[in-house]
Amino acid sequence: MKTVLSTLNAKYIHTSLSIRYLKAYAAPEYDIELAEYTIKDPSMNIVTDLYRKGPELLGFSCYIWNIEETIKVIKMMKKINPSLLIVLGGPEVTYDTKEWMERIPEVDFIIIGEGEQSFKQLLDELHNEQNFANVNGIAYRENGSIHIKPQRNKVDLKELPSPFRFEEDLPHLSKRVTYIETSRGCPFSCQFCLSSIEVGVRYFDREKIKDDIRFLMEHGAKTIKFVDRTFNISRSYAMEMFQFLIDEHKPGTVFQFEITADIMRPEVIQFLNDNAPKGLFRFEIGVQSTNDATNELVMRKQNFKKLTRTVTMVKEGKKIDQHLDLIAGLPEEDYHSFKKTFNDVFELRPEELQLGFLKMLRGTGLRLRAADHGYVYMDHSPYEILKNNVLTFEDIIKIKQVEDVLEKYWNDHRMDETIEYLVSHVFATPFDFFQQFGTYWDESGWSRIGHQLEDLYKHLYDFLHHKKIEELHIVSGFMKYDYLRNQKYKPRKPWWPDTLSKQERSKIYHSILDHPLILGDEFAGKQLSEKDLFKHTVLETIPFNIKHYVKTGKLIEEESLILVHYDPIQSSTIVYTASSSELDSKVS
């Protein structure tokens, strides 16, 4: 029986770990073909490709992000070949299984929960007696009725074969994210999360995991993401793995982890700060809310003071980037409470701050008790909330406006110095800046169109001009500085009008050629020619002493010169600065 396992990933760079575990566990008795697509691929293209593979049994791994598109593909495939057997699995169909069997009559089987053993047992029955009552952890149809057989025993993770040794995957390792798990389950009971349903944490064989990581690195894997729900729940285990990755990593490889920050001991962080190469590790930390009453309602234990200690220590170490998550819409967290949560977390200045919205996932305690907090949410995936008893839909619209500009202006790091100055000196709080700018952005219609980099600078300037802020000239200087220093190549036309005439610019350039030490020893040592200066540098003035600000963080309103060199040989961008008074004194 020709068997194909498929899934629709959110992006091309993602890979499905689940279908690879199924393929590995079913071997060698069954040779399974894998077929991955994305949710952006046209359904007809997916169906055409699957049809050409000639499956007799076709399985899909289902999640909130792909279920609706997957259903379209299933229905088309079944119309083309009514004898085709369709199997679904994954977290989205593990709960409310009977409802899914009724909703999609084209589906013949659903694998419930952990799928390795159940799927192989299903294959055994399909190839033999077809007595599906013998298979635990499946839903199936018989004589017009739906039958559900719950799972019995969990698979022994230490016995699972590696899902990473398939020849067809090797050419793609360097271009895609490789997901790996060293444990399953979670020790916590957060009521908005599916992981809270599985009691206890089980571990894979450590040495097998290490061998897999060695294999992946040897074959070019660059981004390896651990999907363990709490990688550092066991300090000794985490330390062993951190040490292994530090000792045996290959240059250019990045490892990402989900960690629980408030249980991470300072000595562990100090070890990483002292020993980890910069950029080797990346931490994802779910904060979700700093409201203690809200956390208690969702059975989430969190010590924000200890979390702050961890995030601060990691940030000061300058070795590990951190991605912090917030969830808007948790119980009894109204707009003003969420504003406080946002400001509390932004104060930590994470490299990324993701603002998400509560999704009422099937099987979670929060969905089962949705009426207790007046939740109204989407009937279809991703089941995102529309309102609750303390958060109106209008409030959600406003927070989504914050999310839009937060992603573009903070997480993408296009203008760090500018945003830092705005949130620290111009607006009352970071949330106030992102909210007011986000509202202006939305009302201007910019959320519905694409944008070039220059547009983002112009839009921010337009907003600040609209707000009539007194410090606009200072902010404009920061924007010029950020724009020029973050370019890889000399920009053809900056987003602002020229502030220097050609004659003034030429005069300054010749002064620099005659007195290169104005811009410091490093610049003078480059011995740039007149041709190099005009071809590979940009000259601009800003209304404050940028050298003093970068060094001390304090602003002196004194005109300053910046010269940005886009070095074509070193492929680097370097900013040189001098105050206008320094320039005038040296020249005179």
XYZ file of C-alpha atoms in Angstrom:
588
model
C 0.000 0.000 0.000
C 1.660 3.224 -1.183
C 1.741 5.537 1.871
C 2.449 9.271 1.763
C 2.658 11.487 4.850
C 2.216 15.183 4.308
C 1.811 18.494 6.072
C 1.429 22.164 5.211
C 4.129 24.140 7.006
C 3.678 27.818 7.847
C 6.789 28.738 5.827
C 9.160 27.018 3.423
C 12.044 27.164 5.916
C 10.080 25.080 8.443
C 10.231 21.286 8.528
C 7.853 18.814 10.111
C 9.369 16.719 12.874
C 6.192 14.695 13.463
C 5.910 13.029 10.060
C 9.606 12.150 10.179
C 9.125 10.347 13.482
C 6.240 8.401 11.950
C 8.329 7.449 8.918
C 11.304 6.376 11.050
C 9.150 4.325 13.453
C 7.317 2.541 10.621
C 10.578 1.464 8.972
C 11.786 -0.958 7.828
C 8.452 -2.780 7.479
C 6.903 0.175 5.662
C 8.534 2.561 3.218
C 6.791 5.902 3.618
C 7.187 8.899 1.321
C 7.105 12.408 2.790
C 5.589 15.433 1.050
C 5.773 18.920 2.597
C 4.140 22.094 1.355
C 3.277 25.500 2.797
C -0.051 27.123 3.627
C 0.710 29.663 0.882
C 0.886 27.009 -1.852
C -2.269 26.926 -4.013
C -4.440 23.941 -3.088
C -4.584 22.801 -6.712
C -0.777 22.668 -6.888
C -0.623 20.555 -3.716
C -3.343 18.200 -4.977
C -1.626 17.825 -8.339
C 1.688 16.936 -6.731
C 0.105 14.463 -4.293
C -1.935 12.819 -7.028
C 1.212 12.204 -9.079
C 2.738 10.374 -6.126
C -0.077 7.827 -6.389
C -0.860 7.302 -2.685
C -3.276 4.643 -1.499
C -3.036 5.966 2.046
C -2.471 9.691 2.619
C -1.785 11.201 6.054
C -1.699 14.824 7.198
C -0.218 16.390 10.338
C -2.707 19.020 11.488
C -2.216 22.241 13.478
C -4.178 25.437 13.980
C -2.196 27.166 11.249
C -2.852 24.574 8.533
C -6.118 22.764 9.272
C -8.387 24.863 7.045
C -6.063 24.583 4.028
C -5.551 20.883 4.741
C -9.307 20.260 4.648
C -9.484 21.797 1.152
C -6.778 19.413 -0.057
C -8.438 16.390 1.598
C -11.796 17.038 -0.026
C -10.263 17.455 -3.479
C -8.146 14.316 -3.145
C -11.118 12.239 -2.069
C -13.208 13.476 -4.982
C -10.467 12.509 -7.407
C -9.972 9.093 -5.801
C -12.827 7.964 -3.502
C -10.922 4.794 -2.532
C -8.015 6.810 -1.127
C -7.613 6.314 2.640
C -7.164 9.575 4.555
C -5.489 9.678 7.999
C -5.162 12.779 10.146
C -3.006 13.373 13.220
C -1.569 16.200 15.216
C -2.676 18.472 18.087
C -5.525 20.107 16.204
C -7.450 16.844 15.686
C -6.375 15.070 18.869
C -9.114 16.907 20.784
C -12.806 16.989 19.805
C -11.947 13.989 17.636
C -15.542 12.882 17.102
C -16.439 16.387 15.966
C -13.650 16.292 13.369
C -14.770 12.873 12.078
C -18.283 14.254 11.670
C -17.167 17.520 10.114
C -14.873 15.863 7.524
C -16.565 12.672 6.283
C -13.701 12.214 3.831
C -11.400 11.295 6.741
C -11.125 7.562 7.431
C -8.872 7.614 10.524
C -7.583 10.051 13.112
C -4.504 9.307 15.197
C -5.056 10.618 18.727
C -2.083 12.103 20.582
C 1.391 10.619 20.309
C 1.346 8.877 16.974
C 4.355 6.631 16.422
C 2.956 3.368 17.821
C -0.660 3.970 16.828
C 0.198 4.776 13.217
C 2.379 1.705 12.799
C -0.302 -0.491 14.389
C -2.817 1.011 11.968
C -0.571 0.120 9.047
C -0.261 -3.417 10.408
C -4.058 -3.824 10.494
C -4.529 -2.289 7.064
C -2.099 -4.836 5.656
C -3.660 -7.769 7.554
C -7.009 -8.400 9.264
C -8.208 -4.774 9.327
C -9.546 -5.223 12.853
C -9.128 -1.596 13.897
C -10.468 -2.229 17.388
C -7.023 -3.701 18.087
C -5.362 -0.299 17.588
C -5.148 2.065 20.547
C -5.173 5.820 20.018
C -7.271 6.061 16.856
C -10.721 7.056 15.640
C -12.182 5.073 12.758
C -15.421 4.367 10.941
C -17.209 1.022 10.927
C -20.704 0.225 9.649
C -21.608 3.893 9.498
C -20.515 4.588 13.080
C -17.535 6.442 14.515
C -15.419 4.501 16.991
C -12.773 6.013 19.255
C -10.060 3.958 20.912
C -8.105 5.986 23.512
C -4.358 5.704 23.892
C -3.065 3.223 26.452
C 0.650 3.481 27.019
C 3.112 6.185 26.050
C 5.945 5.242 23.748
C 9.371 4.752 25.330
C 11.196 7.800 23.957
C 14.586 6.186 24.472
C 13.617 3.520 21.932
C 12.485 5.874 19.163
C 14.649 5.748 16.022
C 16.217 8.942 14.733
C 14.030 11.062 12.404
C 17.064 12.829 10.908
C 18.807 10.195 8.801
C 16.784 10.354 5.572
C 18.939 10.918 2.498
C 16.349 13.136 0.830
C 16.562 15.667 3.706
C 20.319 16.193 3.649
C 20.544 18.681 0.736
C 18.069 21.010 2.471
C 19.498 21.125 6.004
C 21.468 24.340 5.511
C 18.459 26.227 4.141
C 15.750 25.231 6.633
C 15.078 25.170 10.362
C 15.677 21.750 11.904
C 13.455 20.950 14.877
C 14.638 18.576 17.565
C 13.142 17.418 20.854
C 14.966 16.013 23.845
C 11.850 15.643 25.998
C 8.060 15.530 25.779
C 5.600 16.936 28.267
C 5.649 19.926 30.579
C 5.735 20.193 34.384
C 3.475 23.246 34.399
C -0.310 23.594 34.080
C -0.862 26.814 32.125
C -4.515 26.597 31.124
C -4.092 28.235 27.720
C -1.471 25.703 26.580
C -1.890 22.177 25.198
C 1.263 21.046 26.975
C -0.541 21.353 30.322
C -2.708 18.355 29.415
C 0.143 15.841 29.361
C 1.277 15.104 32.898
C 5.004 14.737 33.544
C 8.153 15.095 31.481
C 9.785 12.191 29.620
C 13.289 12.312 28.142
C 14.907 10.880 25.042
C 18.242 9.093 25.211
C 20.873 11.808 25.692
C 23.638 10.109 23.730
C 21.337 9.463 20.776
C 20.359 13.149 20.810
C 24.014 14.173 20.808
C 24.727 11.825 17.898
C 21.808 13.324 15.979
C 23.090 16.851 16.574
C 26.582 15.866 15.424
C 25.074 14.281 12.314
C 22.962 17.366 11.557
C 25.904 19.741 11.928
C 28.164 17.533 9.809
C 25.564 17.690 7.044
C 25.160 21.457 7.086
C 22.331 22.265 9.514
C 22.598 25.921 10.513
C 19.505 26.569 12.662
C 18.524 23.866 15.157
C 15.494 24.628 17.300
C 14.701 22.591 20.410
C 10.942 22.168 20.789
C 11.051 21.041 24.431
C 8.394 22.998 26.294
C 10.836 23.848 29.114
C 14.381 23.010 28.123
C 15.861 23.977 31.495
C 13.414 22.140 33.804
C 16.334 19.883 34.775
C 19.336 22.068 35.564
C 21.841 19.205 35.332
C 20.445 18.089 31.969
C 20.442 21.629 30.569
C 24.022 22.198 31.750
C 25.166 18.957 30.159
C 23.583 19.889 26.829
C 24.858 23.486 26.931
C 28.382 22.193 27.571
C 28.081 19.667 24.744
C 26.876 22.319 22.274
C 29.629 24.727 23.301
C 32.273 22.028 22.926
C 31.136 20.500 19.653
C 29.263 23.177 17.712
C 30.363 24.129 14.235
C 30.820 27.807 13.261
C 27.626 29.398 11.957
C 25.270 27.030 13.787
C 22.565 28.571 15.996
C 20.602 26.689 18.676
C 17.252 27.980 19.888
C 15.545 26.985 23.146
C 12.321 27.675 24.988
C 13.333 28.314 28.583
C 11.527 29.155 31.797
C 13.471 32.185 32.937
C 12.445 32.446 36.576
C 13.810 28.990 37.438
C 17.171 29.548 35.771
C 19.930 29.819 38.354
C 22.397 32.745 38.130
C 25.355 30.341 38.039
C 23.955 28.748 34.859
C 23.684 32.143 33.179
C 27.165 33.083 34.358
C 28.483 29.853 32.872
C 26.900 30.751 29.522
C 28.131 34.340 29.685
C 31.647 33.079 30.362
C 31.780 30.164 27.929
C 29.211 30.385 25.115
C 30.367 31.927 21.836
C 28.338 34.983 20.884
C 25.353 34.072 18.712
C 25.482 30.327 19.392
C 22.337 30.281 21.571
C 18.986 32.041 21.344
C 16.385 31.968 24.127
C 12.611 32.172 23.777
C 10.916 33.128 27.038
C 7.166 33.119 27.563
C 6.288 35.943 29.948
C 2.645 36.241 28.790
C 1.549 38.534 31.654
C 3.018 40.268 34.688
C -0.413 40.448 36.352
C -0.264 38.067 39.336
C -4.055 37.654 39.518
C -4.191 36.744 35.826
C -1.352 34.237 36.158
C -3.101 32.626 39.102
C -6.326 32.245 37.111
C -4.494 30.342 34.361
C -2.529 28.268 36.909
C 0.732 29.817 35.779
C 3.454 30.154 38.376
C 5.843 32.980 37.596
C 8.245 35.025 39.671
C 8.707 38.155 37.577
C 11.499 39.436 39.803
C 13.561 36.302 39.140
C 12.602 36.365 35.459
C 13.875 39.940 35.280
C 17.135 38.857 36.919
C 17.632 36.143 34.311
C 16.803 38.315 31.305
C 19.005 41.124 32.608
C 21.973 38.839 33.274
C 21.685 37.280 29.817
C 21.413 40.691 28.180
C 24.412 42.046 30.061
C 26.411 39.013 28.948
C 25.903 40.071 25.303
C 26.181 36.479 24.112
C 22.548 35.360 23.705
C 19.634 37.049 21.934
C 16.300 36.804 23.737
C 12.784 36.594 22.338
C 10.075 37.350 24.915
C 6.375 36.554 24.402
C 3.256 38.317 25.635
C -0.352 37.160 25.309
C -3.134 39.748 25.171
C -6.544 38.554 26.314
C -5.755 36.366 29.317
C -8.441 36.255 32.042
C -9.095 39.535 33.870
C -6.272 41.323 32.033
C -8.004 44.459 30.751
C -6.492 47.090 28.449
C -4.823 49.054 31.260
C -3.453 45.910 32.901
C -2.034 44.769 29.576
C -0.439 48.186 29.095
C 1.376 47.657 32.405
C 2.427 44.148 31.347
C 3.797 45.523 28.082
C 5.747 48.293 29.806
C 7.075 45.898 32.462
C 8.494 43.603 29.801
C 9.655 46.288 27.371
C 11.673 47.741 30.231
C 13.894 44.653 29.850
C 14.640 45.650 26.228
C 14.562 42.141 24.739
C 15.968 41.772 21.246
C 12.472 40.655 20.209
C 9.141 41.183 21.926
C 6.316 39.185 20.377
C 2.824 40.385 21.122
C 0.331 37.573 20.500
C -3.377 37.185 21.151
C -4.978 34.439 23.178
C -6.092 31.433 21.141
C -8.703 29.159 22.686
C -7.053 25.886 21.733
C -9.090 22.700 21.688
C -8.574 20.627 24.804
C -7.259 23.437 27.007
C -8.772 24.288 30.367
C -9.330 27.878 29.334
C -11.469 26.835 26.371
C -13.469 24.439 28.535
C -14.181 27.277 30.988
C -14.528 30.053 28.417
C -17.940 31.114 29.760
C -16.428 31.926 33.163
C -14.701 34.953 31.664
C -17.172 35.801 28.916
C -14.887 34.725 26.086
C -16.094 35.185 22.529
C -13.718 33.697 19.975
C -13.434 32.564 16.358
C -15.279 29.351 15.488
C -12.478 28.360 13.110
C -8.739 28.065 13.652
C -6.783 29.766 15.102
C -9.690 30.305 17.579
C -8.398 33.757 18.473
C -10.444 35.705 21.001
C -12.682 38.559 19.860
C -13.516 39.865 23.328
C -14.121 38.837 26.934
C -15.667 40.286 30.068
C -12.909 42.884 30.596
C -11.497 43.385 27.071
C -13.690 44.775 24.299
C -13.191 44.159 20.604
C -12.222 47.833 20.329
C -9.479 47.198 22.909
C -8.216 44.270 20.845
C -8.135 46.433 17.713
C -5.992 48.972 19.591
C -3.567 46.325 20.844
C -3.269 44.918 17.305
C -2.214 48.393 16.195
C 0.588 48.184 18.766
C 1.593 44.747 17.451
C 1.912 46.022 13.876
C 4.415 48.807 14.559
C 6.207 46.872 17.305
C 7.160 44.239 14.732
C 8.329 46.761 12.151
C 10.077 49.264 14.374
C 11.452 47.284 17.331
C 11.813 43.616 16.415
C 13.379 44.351 13.032
C 15.937 46.718 14.645
C 15.802 49.241 11.858
C 16.217 52.252 14.148
C 17.207 51.207 17.654
C 18.654 54.531 18.808
C 15.615 56.417 17.513
C 13.077 54.199 19.239
C 15.091 54.173 22.461
C 15.103 57.965 22.552
C 11.382 58.179 21.784
C 10.274 55.692 24.451
C 12.675 57.085 27.059
C 12.434 60.842 26.527
C 9.490 61.814 24.326
C 6.522 59.600 25.201
C 5.204 58.841 28.684
C 5.781 55.089 28.313
C 6.888 52.676 25.559
C 3.299 51.467 25.216
C 2.085 55.035 24.672
C 4.508 55.481 21.785
C 3.621 52.200 20.084
C -0.097 52.709 20.674
C -0.259 56.270 19.368
C 1.962 55.495 16.401
C 0.079 52.248 15.706
C -3.260 54.058 15.693
C -1.909 56.755 13.367
C -0.424 54.035 11.133
C -3.743 52.189 10.924
C -5.833 55.303 10.335
C -3.431 56.393 7.574
C -4.137 53.130 5.720
C -0.527 51.987 5.889
C -1.401 48.594 7.412
C -2.966 47.528 4.108
C 0.009 48.191 1.813
C 3.645 47.163 1.500
C 6.531 49.423 2.464
C 10.103 50.081 1.433
C 12.644 50.874 4.146
C 12.546 54.586 3.283
C 8.752 54.559 3.709
C 9.109 53.392 7.320
C 11.307 56.362 8.132
C 9.015 58.788 6.336
C 5.928 57.415 8.105
C 7.526 57.769 11.522
C 8.580 61.332 10.705
C 5.056 62.138 9.493
C 3.595 60.803 12.737
C 5.993 62.784 14.933
C 5.352 65.926 12.860
C 1.614 65.324 13.260
C 2.106 65.042 17.030
C 4.010 68.366 16.993
C 6.675 67.008 19.336
C 9.185 69.615 20.451
C 12.153 67.268 20.000
C 11.482 66.568 16.314
C 14.842 67.980 15.218
C 16.638 65.700 17.707
C 14.631 62.630 16.692
C 15.252 63.428 13.039
C 18.989 63.368 13.791
C 18.675 59.930 15.403
C 16.706 58.706 12.393
C 19.412 59.840 9.982
C 22.062 58.185 12.136
C 20.120 54.886 12.306
C 19.326 54.919 8.615
C 22.895 55.442 7.473
C 24.621 53.073 9.899
C 22.260 50.178 9.137
C 22.818 50.197 5.375
C 25.145 47.651 3.809
C 25.765 49.809 0.756
C 25.792 53.530 0.147
C 22.148 54.572 -0.289
C 21.392 56.234 -3.594
C 18.971 58.759 -2.157
C 18.315 59.138 1.582
C 14.728 59.656 2.717
C 15.299 63.236 3.940
C 15.923 66.371 1.845
C 19.524 67.522 1.523
C 20.670 69.681 4.421
C 24.031 70.469 2.862
C 24.540 72.140 -0.503
C 26.978 70.612 -2.973
C 29.423 73.416 -2.241
C 29.199 72.877 1.548
C 29.573 69.137 1.179
C 32.584 69.498 -1.121
C 34.217 71.968 1.294
C 33.816 69.561 4.238
C 35.158 66.625 2.213
C 38.281 68.576 1.275
C 38.740 69.663 4.879
C 38.621 66.000 5.903
C 41.146 65.086 3.188
C 43.489 67.780 4.500
C 42.883 66.904 8.189
C 41.821 63.214 8.401
C 42.573 63.083 12.139
C 39.413 65.151 12.649
C 37.554 61.823 12.413
C 40.031 59.887 14.526
C 43.088 57.678 14.152
C 41.183 54.742 12.639
C 39.777 56.895 9.862
C 43.107 58.583 9.201
C 44.767 55.175 8.961
C 42.539 54.234 6.052
C 44.098 56.982 3.893
C 41.018 57.288 1.727
C 41.432 59.110 -1.551
C 39.139 61.862 -2.779
C 37.549 59.339 -5.140
C 36.924 56.895 -2.265
C 35.327 59.602 -0.142
C 32.886 60.722 -2.800
C 32.104 57.209 -4.015
C 31.885 55.189 -0.786
C 30.865 57.600 1.969
C 27.878 59.679 3.020
C 28.271 62.947 4.870
C 25.538 64.382 7.075
C 25.049 66.787 9.968
C 22.833 66.151 12.986
C 21.812 68.614 15.718
C 23.579 66.995 18.688
C 26.965 65.574 19.608
C 26.539 61.967 18.495
C 30.001 60.904 19.709
C 29.206 62.078 23.239
C 25.768 60.461 23.155
C 27.058 57.064 22.010
C 29.727 57.145 24.708
C 27.657 58.452 27.650
C 23.978 58.207 26.690
C 23.656 61.950 27.414
C 22.516 64.508 24.876
C 24.389 67.728 24.160
C 22.693 69.930 21.581
C 25.715 70.790 19.498
C 25.829 70.256 15.755
C 27.716 67.129 14.851
C 29.133 65.702 11.661
C 28.848 62.031 10.735
C 30.692 60.399 7.882
C 29.600 56.855 7.077
C 32.041 54.697 5.125
C 30.611 51.771 3.171
C 33.767 49.733 2.706
C 33.411 47.640 -0.487
C 36.477 45.518 0.345
C 35.614 44.605 3.952
C 31.836 44.701 3.262
C 31.454 46.787 6.406
C 29.727 49.992 7.435
C 31.592 52.275 9.849
C 30.422 55.603 11.270
C 32.951 58.353 12.013
C 31.925 61.444 13.925
C 33.141 64.885 14.913
C 31.494 67.951 16.373
C 31.185 70.922 14.054
C 33.321 72.956 16.477
C 36.108 70.352 16.180
C 35.878 70.581 12.412
C 35.952 74.374 12.426
C 38.898 74.554 14.810
C 40.995 72.049 12.879
C 40.263 73.688 9.551
C 40.955 77.192 10.783
